[in-house]
Every structure is written in C-alpha cells, then in structure tokens.
Amino acid sequence: MRKKIKIYLPFLENEFKSNLAYKGSFYLFMLCYLFSPFINYYLWMAIYGSTDSGSIGGLTRDEMVIYVFMIYVTTEMVFVGISEYIREHVVEGSVVMNLIKPMDYRMSLISQAAGTMVYRFFAPTVFVWIGVEIYKACVLGMGITPLSNILCYMLSLLMSFLIYVLFDFCFGMIAFITTYMYGMQLIKDALISFLSGQLIPISFFPEAVGRLFEFLPFSSMVYTPVMIYLGKYSGAELAFVLGRQAVWVVLLYVTGSLLWRRITRRLVVLGG
Amino acid sequence: MIKVEHVSKEFVSAKKYQGLSGALKGLFSREKVHKMAVDDISFHIKKGEIVGYIGSNGAGKSTTIKMMTGILTPTKGKCLVNGIDPNKQRKKNAQNIGVVFGQRTQLWWDLPLSESFTILKEIYDISDEAYRERIAFLNRVLSLDDFFTTPVRNLSLGQRMRADLGAALLHNPPVLYLDEPTIGLDLVVKDNIREAIKEINEKYDTTVILTTHDIGDIEELCSRILIIDKGQLIYDGSLAELKETYGTRRRVTMEVKDTKEAAAMPLGQWLGKPEDAYDIEADEENSSIAVSFDKNQLQVSEVIGCVMQHMEVRDIQIKETELAEIVKEIYNHGMAKEA
C-alpha cells in the first residue's frame, strides 16, 4: 500500500502543480462557474416567491439557498473529468507511454484527478463554503452546520469523487473504440447535471421518477452529500445512503477493470 | 530472450470514400477495410544481441515493436519476452523492458528531468543505491548533467532524446526497444547516442532491438538485421551476410584519354565473357568510364588488367555496393529470394 502511494502520489502533486501553472485561465473559468450558482439562486428565489407554501419538495426557501451553493462546492470538487485525459491520450497516441510502464493507467488518472480536486478545494471552493456558513449563521439565522454533518459530508464527498472518476473512466473507454467523443461528452455532462440533482433537487421529481434517479449512480455523485450536509438523513437512512455510495464505488471499479481488460485487447494506437 | 512466433496483426477500419458525397456515403456504409500490418512473422533474439529492425515506412516495424511491448495484442501468434507473454502480463513485462519511441517522449512535459526520474524511480521500484549508480553511469554516457534540472518542454530534441534514453534505462531493463532513436538528430548527437547504446550493451549485456531509417545506425551497431516489407519478414541474418549476398556489384571507375573509344571497347570479347555480364558508362566531363559487374562473374583484377592492356589508364577507383543501396534495392523490389 505504501509503495502504491509512493508511485501515484507524484501524479497527484504533478497535477496540482500544473494547475497552478495556468492561473489566468483558472480565474476566468472560476468567474464563469460562479455565475451558475447565482443564476440558480435567483431562479429558485423567483420560484419560491411565487408559491404560497413555505417549502417545495421538502426544502424550505432557506435550505434551497444552502442547496444551490453547496451543489456548487460539491460539483467543483467531484466533477473532475478524466475522460478528457483519456481522449487526449488516445487522439495523440500518447497512451502508449502510459502502457509501457509497470503502472496502472486508471490509478494514475485517478491520482491526477485527485490532484485537481485538492487544488480546487483550496481555490476557491473552501472560501465559498465558508461564505455559505457565514451567510447561513448570520443572515438566515440557522446556526452553523453541526460537525457530525460536516464529517459525514466529507466522507460522502470522497466517495462521490470516486464514483464520478470511476464512472468517467468507464465512459472514457469509448474513446478507444470511436477515437472521437467530444459530442458524447456534451451529452454526458447534460445528463449528469440533470440526473445527479445538480440542476433540480431529486426530491422535486414525481416519486416514481425520483426513486429511479436515486437508484442510478448519478444521485450518489452530488445529491447524496448535499442532502447529508443539509441534515436530511439520519440514523439508518444515513447509513443506507453512505452504503449505497460504497456499493457504487465497488461496482464501478469492477466494471472499469473488466472494460479495460476488454478494450486493451483491441487497442489501436494512433500516429506512428 | 525474445521469441516471436507466427505473429500477425490485422487492423480493421471503416471504409472511407472520397469527397463530400463520399463523406456522406461513409455515414451509412458499413464496409470495413482489413489491413494486414504484420503477416506471420517469426524470429528469436538471443540475450545481448543488438538487432536492427528495418523496413520502409508503413512496413509494420512499429506494430511489431508495440506487440512485443504488450501495447497491442497480436491477432494471431504469440510473443514471449524473457519468458513473459507481454499481452497477458503487461505490467510484469514492463519491468523488464525499456522503450524509446523517438517521436514521442515518456517524460513528464512540465516537470524538470530530475523529477521525471524520481517518479520513474518509484514506478520501477529502484533502490536508492541502484538509482545512484545508474544515474552516475547515465550521466557519464549521455551527459545528462547539462540539463538535469530543466523542464522537459525546454529541452532541445537531442537533449530530449538523451533524456528519454536515460529514462528507458533507469531500471536496467534486460530488453531495450528503440524505435527510431536517432530521428532528427545532428551527426554529433547521433554519434553520442550510438556510443551510449554500444556501451550499455557491453556493460549490462542488454538486448537491443532497434528500428531505424538511418543506415549508419545499422552499420555501427547491429550484428544482425531483420528486414520487414509489407508486413512480412523478408530477411533475417547478419549484416556481413547481407552484404555478401546482395552487395556483389562492383563498380570500377577509370580515368582514360578517350572516353568514346573506351566506352565502345569490346571488353566481353577480350575477357571471353558474355556482353551482359558487365555494364559500361562513359562520363565525358570527368573523362572517365565506369564498369559495373557482379563480382561472382568477373574479377576486379581481371577487368582492370584487361583494360590497362588495351589503353592508358590514369586513375582507378573501386567501389563496393553500399548498404544503403542494398536496402533501397530491397525496399523497391521486395526480396528476390532466389538471389
């Protein structure tokens, strides 16, 4: 285990460093990304303003504010795409260089993604998070989120990250078959934002649809940790949603291994 | 060390059509194009050999190398490298091999060379002691010191190639694959790289498989060559043997007084040989004639002696066929097996 960490840790560090190398682009992107929670915020406030009942889909207006911004915090750290790397490696043929080394391709990609996650945690997610807490305590008067919720959220977040990257690895395998997948990436992003609760909380859907969505792995990527943070689960239910995440981690890990074994058998290397 | 047995690789791709209407047609067509990149190749390589693997562009060299490294799975047949099937145990095989693809780098683009090496040290699980020894050795043969702390993206091509070679050798692999290691390099760097390969081979008894388009690489390094053409192995033997078998043409250039007269000389009659056994070319500008022939049919001394008897010869030059010409001939005409 220690040896494994020693092998893959440099990938994490390397990714962290190269993220720092392109500061300009990062701040621009961050600005764009920050638009979406604010647009969501105003949209939801308009919806809540036009309804008489205090809560929709089990969420009050104030909880919705927290939901919108915690979705931002969560997705920033969870949605670290590795299929883009795979696509790049396949298109440029540099996947060869990863295959001639005695290391696991998936592990190196996940380590890279972890580097980006750590970077995003510091810039700027943690500050948005602190901002949410201050707003929550001072303006909404809801008090600070209890530590137990935060710890459960962190655990859930970590599994969400694994679910996302493991899923994205499986998705990235398409690149080996089609060698082109930009369009499919757009479809994937749209589907995930819808199915994961990023756009609309899953509790807003009709019950049958909501159940189906909760059954899919996508709700475990974003919706679960945010609801944990909001304190919507407790006791057995909390254990169940965390367990469901763990099951998805295992399932996607196994699926990825099987796919990888099949794909490498029919691998095509582009360019020389 | 390396066993390749009846290996074939077939690539299947969707058929492409020409032009805009062709592109549209391609959307609905399900026709496939099959291409045999490597067709039933077998060879064995012993430990410590340096083998040149040559062939024209697209002949299947890189494909074969990729199958031996475990990147590609053969459609048919089997490879064994050091007793390991690289396709079944890719990671285990990777410990045993070093690879340099001249057109790509295996180093981390944004990191200084020193850090790339540290990562490789962890990946290959090299002990501190072995690492220090290797670095000292590689520094000496490849002089990596000059750019050890420079980010890889800032290295010149020659430096990068040396760095890549160093990276491939860091874990002291018993087998080294070099896919065009001297591509695009200047003469001095080429020489350095060749020297380094030689030294590594001598010191560690490393088996080296080298593909190249540079005949100089072959002449300097390889004791044995394999020639592949259109996916088929057409020659497997020593360099000397290849020259012996295919380099039998000799060309004698003689400076004479009257080129016209010399060109018309009845050499065949004088020697008692048929007219098609030799070929005479006249070069008016340099007032010389060139006689070319097969050394199995005529002897150099015979030809020179005969000509000198009949006319005044001021200067003589004898040329063997160069390896480059032999190889060019083989690429152009495939292999005349009966020759």
Coordinates of N, CA and C in Angstrom, one line a residue, chain A residues 3 6-8 10-11 13-14 17-18 22 92-94 96-105 260 264-272, chain B residues 9 11 62 66 69 71-73 90-92 94-95 97 99-101 103-108 110-111 115 119-125 153:
Chain A
K3 N 3.8 1.5 -0.9 CA 4.5 1.5 -2.2 C 3.6 2.1 -3.3
K6 N 3.4 5.7 -2.9 CA 4.7 6.4 -3.4 C 4.7 6.5 -4.9
I7 N 4.1 5.5 -5.6 CA 4.1 5.5 -7.1 C 3.1 6.6 -7.6
Y8 N 1.9 6.7 -7.0 CA 0.9 7.5 -7.6 C 0.9 8.9 -7.0
P10 N 3.2 11.2 -6.8 CA 3.8 12.2 -7.7 C 2.8 12.6 -8.8
F11 N 1.9 11.8 -9.2 CA 0.9 12.2 -10.2 C 0.0 13.3 -9.7
E13 N 0.7 15.3 -7.1 CA 1.5 16.5 -7.0 C 1.7 17.2 -8.3
N14 N 2.0 16.4 -9.3 CA 2.3 17.0 -10.6 C 1.1 17.8 -11.1
K17 N 0.5 21.0 -9.3 CA 1.5 22.0 -9.8 C 1.1 22.5 -11.1
S18 N 0.7 21.7 -12.0 CA 0.4 22.2 -13.4 C -0.9 23.0 -13.3
Y22 N -1.3 27.5 -14.7 CA -2.2 28.2 -15.5 C -3.2 29.0 -14.7
E92 N -3.8 11.6 -29.4 CA -2.4 11.9 -29.6 C -1.6 10.7 -29.7
G93 N -2.1 9.6 -29.3 CA -1.4 8.3 -29.2 C -0.4 8.2 -28.1
S94 N -0.5 9.2 -27.1 CA 0.4 9.1 -26.0 C 0.0 8.1 -25.0
V96 N 0.3 5.2 -25.3 CA 1.4 4.2 -25.4 C 2.4 4.4 -24.3
M97 N 2.7 5.6 -24.0 CA 3.7 5.9 -23.0 C 3.2 5.5 -21.6
N98 N 1.9 5.5 -21.4 CA 1.4 5.0 -20.1 C 1.4 3.5 -20.0
L99 N 1.3 2.9 -21.2 CA 1.2 1.4 -21.2 C 2.5 0.7 -21.1
I100 N 3.6 1.4 -21.4 CA 4.9 0.7 -21.3 C 5.5 0.8 -20.0
K101 N 4.8 1.4 -19.0 CA 5.3 1.5 -17.7 C 4.6 0.5 -16.8
P102 N 5.3 0.0 -15.8 CA 4.6 -1.0 -14.9 C 3.7 -0.3 -13.9
M103 N 2.7 0.4 -14.4 CA 1.7 1.0 -13.5 C 0.3 0.9 -14.1
D104 N -0.6 1.2 -13.2 CA -2.0 1.0 -13.6 C -2.5 2.4 -14.2
Y105 N -3.0 2.3 -15.4 CA -3.4 3.5 -16.1 C -4.5 4.2 -15.3
W260 N -11.6 -2.3 -19.2 CA -10.2 -2.0 -19.5 C -9.5 -3.3 -20.1
T264 N -8.2 -3.1 -24.0 CA -6.8 -3.2 -24.3 C -6.5 -4.3 -25.3
R265 N -7.4 -5.3 -25.3 CA -7.2 -6.3 -26.3 C -7.4 -5.9 -27.7
R266 N -8.2 -4.9 -27.9 CA -8.4 -4.4 -29.3 C -8.0 -3.0 -29.5
L267 N -6.9 -2.7 -28.8 CA -6.4 -1.3 -28.8 C -5.8 -0.9 -30.1
V268 N -6.1 0.3 -30.5 CA -5.5 0.9 -31.7 C -4.7 2.1 -31.2
V269 N -3.5 2.2 -31.7 CA -2.7 3.3 -31.3 C -2.5 4.2 -32.5
L270 N -2.9 5.5 -32.3 CA -2.8 6.4 -33.4 C -1.4 7.0 -33.5
G271 N -1.0 7.3 -34.8 CA 0.2 8.1 -35.0 C 1.5 7.4 -34.8
G272 N 1.9 6.8 -35.8 CA 3.3 6.2 -35.8 C 3.5 5.0 -34.9
Chain B
K9 N -0.9 -9.2 -37.2 CA -1.8 -8.2 -36.7 C -2.6 -7.6 -37.8
F11 N -5.5 -4.9 -38.9 CA -6.3 -3.7 -38.5 C -7.6 -3.6 -39.3
S62 N 6.9 -0.6 -36.4 CA 6.4 -0.1 -35.1 C 5.3 -1.0 -34.5
K66 N 5.3 -2.7 -30.9 CA 4.2 -2.5 -30.0 C 3.6 -3.8 -29.5
T69 N 6.0 -5.0 -26.8 CA 5.9 -4.3 -25.6 C 4.6 -4.6 -24.8
I71 N 1.6 -3.5 -25.9 CA 0.6 -2.4 -26.1 C -0.5 -3.0 -27.0
L72 N 0.0 -3.7 -28.1 CA -1.0 -4.2 -29.0 C -1.1 -5.7 -28.8
T73 N -2.3 -6.3 -29.0 CA -2.4 -7.7 -28.9 C -2.4 -8.3 -30.4
R90 N 1.1 -7.5 -18.9 CA 1.7 -6.2 -19.4 C 2.6 -5.5 -18.3
K91 N 2.1 -5.5 -17.1 CA 2.9 -4.7 -16.0 C 4.2 -5.5 -15.7
K92 N 4.1 -6.8 -15.6 CA 5.3 -7.6 -15.3 C 6.3 -7.4 -16.4
A94 N 6.6 -5.0 -18.4 CA 7.0 -3.6 -18.4 C 8.3 -3.4 -17.5
Q95 N 8.3 -4.2 -16.4 CA 9.5 -4.1 -15.5 C 10.8 -4.5 -16.3
I97 N 11.4 -4.2 -19.6 CA 11.8 -3.6 -20.9 C 11.9 -2.1 -20.7
V99 N 11.7 1.3 -23.3 CA 11.3 1.7 -24.6 C 11.6 3.1 -24.9
V100 N 12.1 3.4 -26.1 CA 12.2 4.8 -26.5 C 11.5 4.9 -27.9
F101 N 10.4 5.7 -27.9 CA 9.8 6.0 -29.2 C 10.4 7.3 -29.6
Q103 N 9.7 9.5 -31.6 CA 8.8 10.6 -32.0 C 8.0 11.1 -30.8
R104 N 8.2 10.4 -29.7 CA 7.4 10.8 -28.5 C 8.3 10.8 -27.3
T105 N 7.8 11.4 -26.3 CA 8.6 11.4 -25.1 C 7.8 10.7 -24.0
Q106 N 8.5 10.0 -23.1 CA 7.8 9.3 -22.0 C 8.0 10.1 -20.7
L107 N 8.6 11.3 -20.9 CA 8.9 12.1 -19.7 C 7.7 13.1 -19.5
W108 N 7.6 13.6 -18.3 CA 6.5 14.5 -18.0 C 6.9 15.9 -18.5
D110 N 5.9 19.0 -18.2 CA 6.1 20.2 -17.4 C 7.1 20.1 -16.3
L111 N 7.6 18.9 -16.1 CA 8.5 18.7 -14.9 C 9.9 18.7 -15.4
E115 N 12.9 15.5 -11.8 CA 11.6 15.0 -11.1 C 11.0 13.8 -11.9
I119 N 10.1 10.2 -10.3 CA 8.8 9.4 -10.5 C 9.1 8.0 -11.0
L120 N 10.0 8.0 -12.0 CA 10.3 6.7 -12.6 C 10.9 5.7 -11.6
K121 N 11.7 6.3 -10.7 CA 12.4 5.5 -9.7 C 11.3 4.8 -8.8
E122 N 10.3 5.6 -8.5 CA 9.2 5.0 -7.7 C 8.4 4.0 -8.5
I123 N 8.1 4.3 -9.7 CA 7.3 3.4 -10.6 C 8.0 2.1 -10.7
Y124 N 9.3 2.1 -11.0 CA 10.0 0.9 -11.2 C 10.6 0.3 -9.9
D125 N 10.3 1.0 -8.8 CA 10.8 0.5 -7.5 C 12.3 0.2 -7.5
R153 N 9.9 20.3 -21.4 CA 9.4 21.1 -22.6 C 10.5 22.0 -23.1

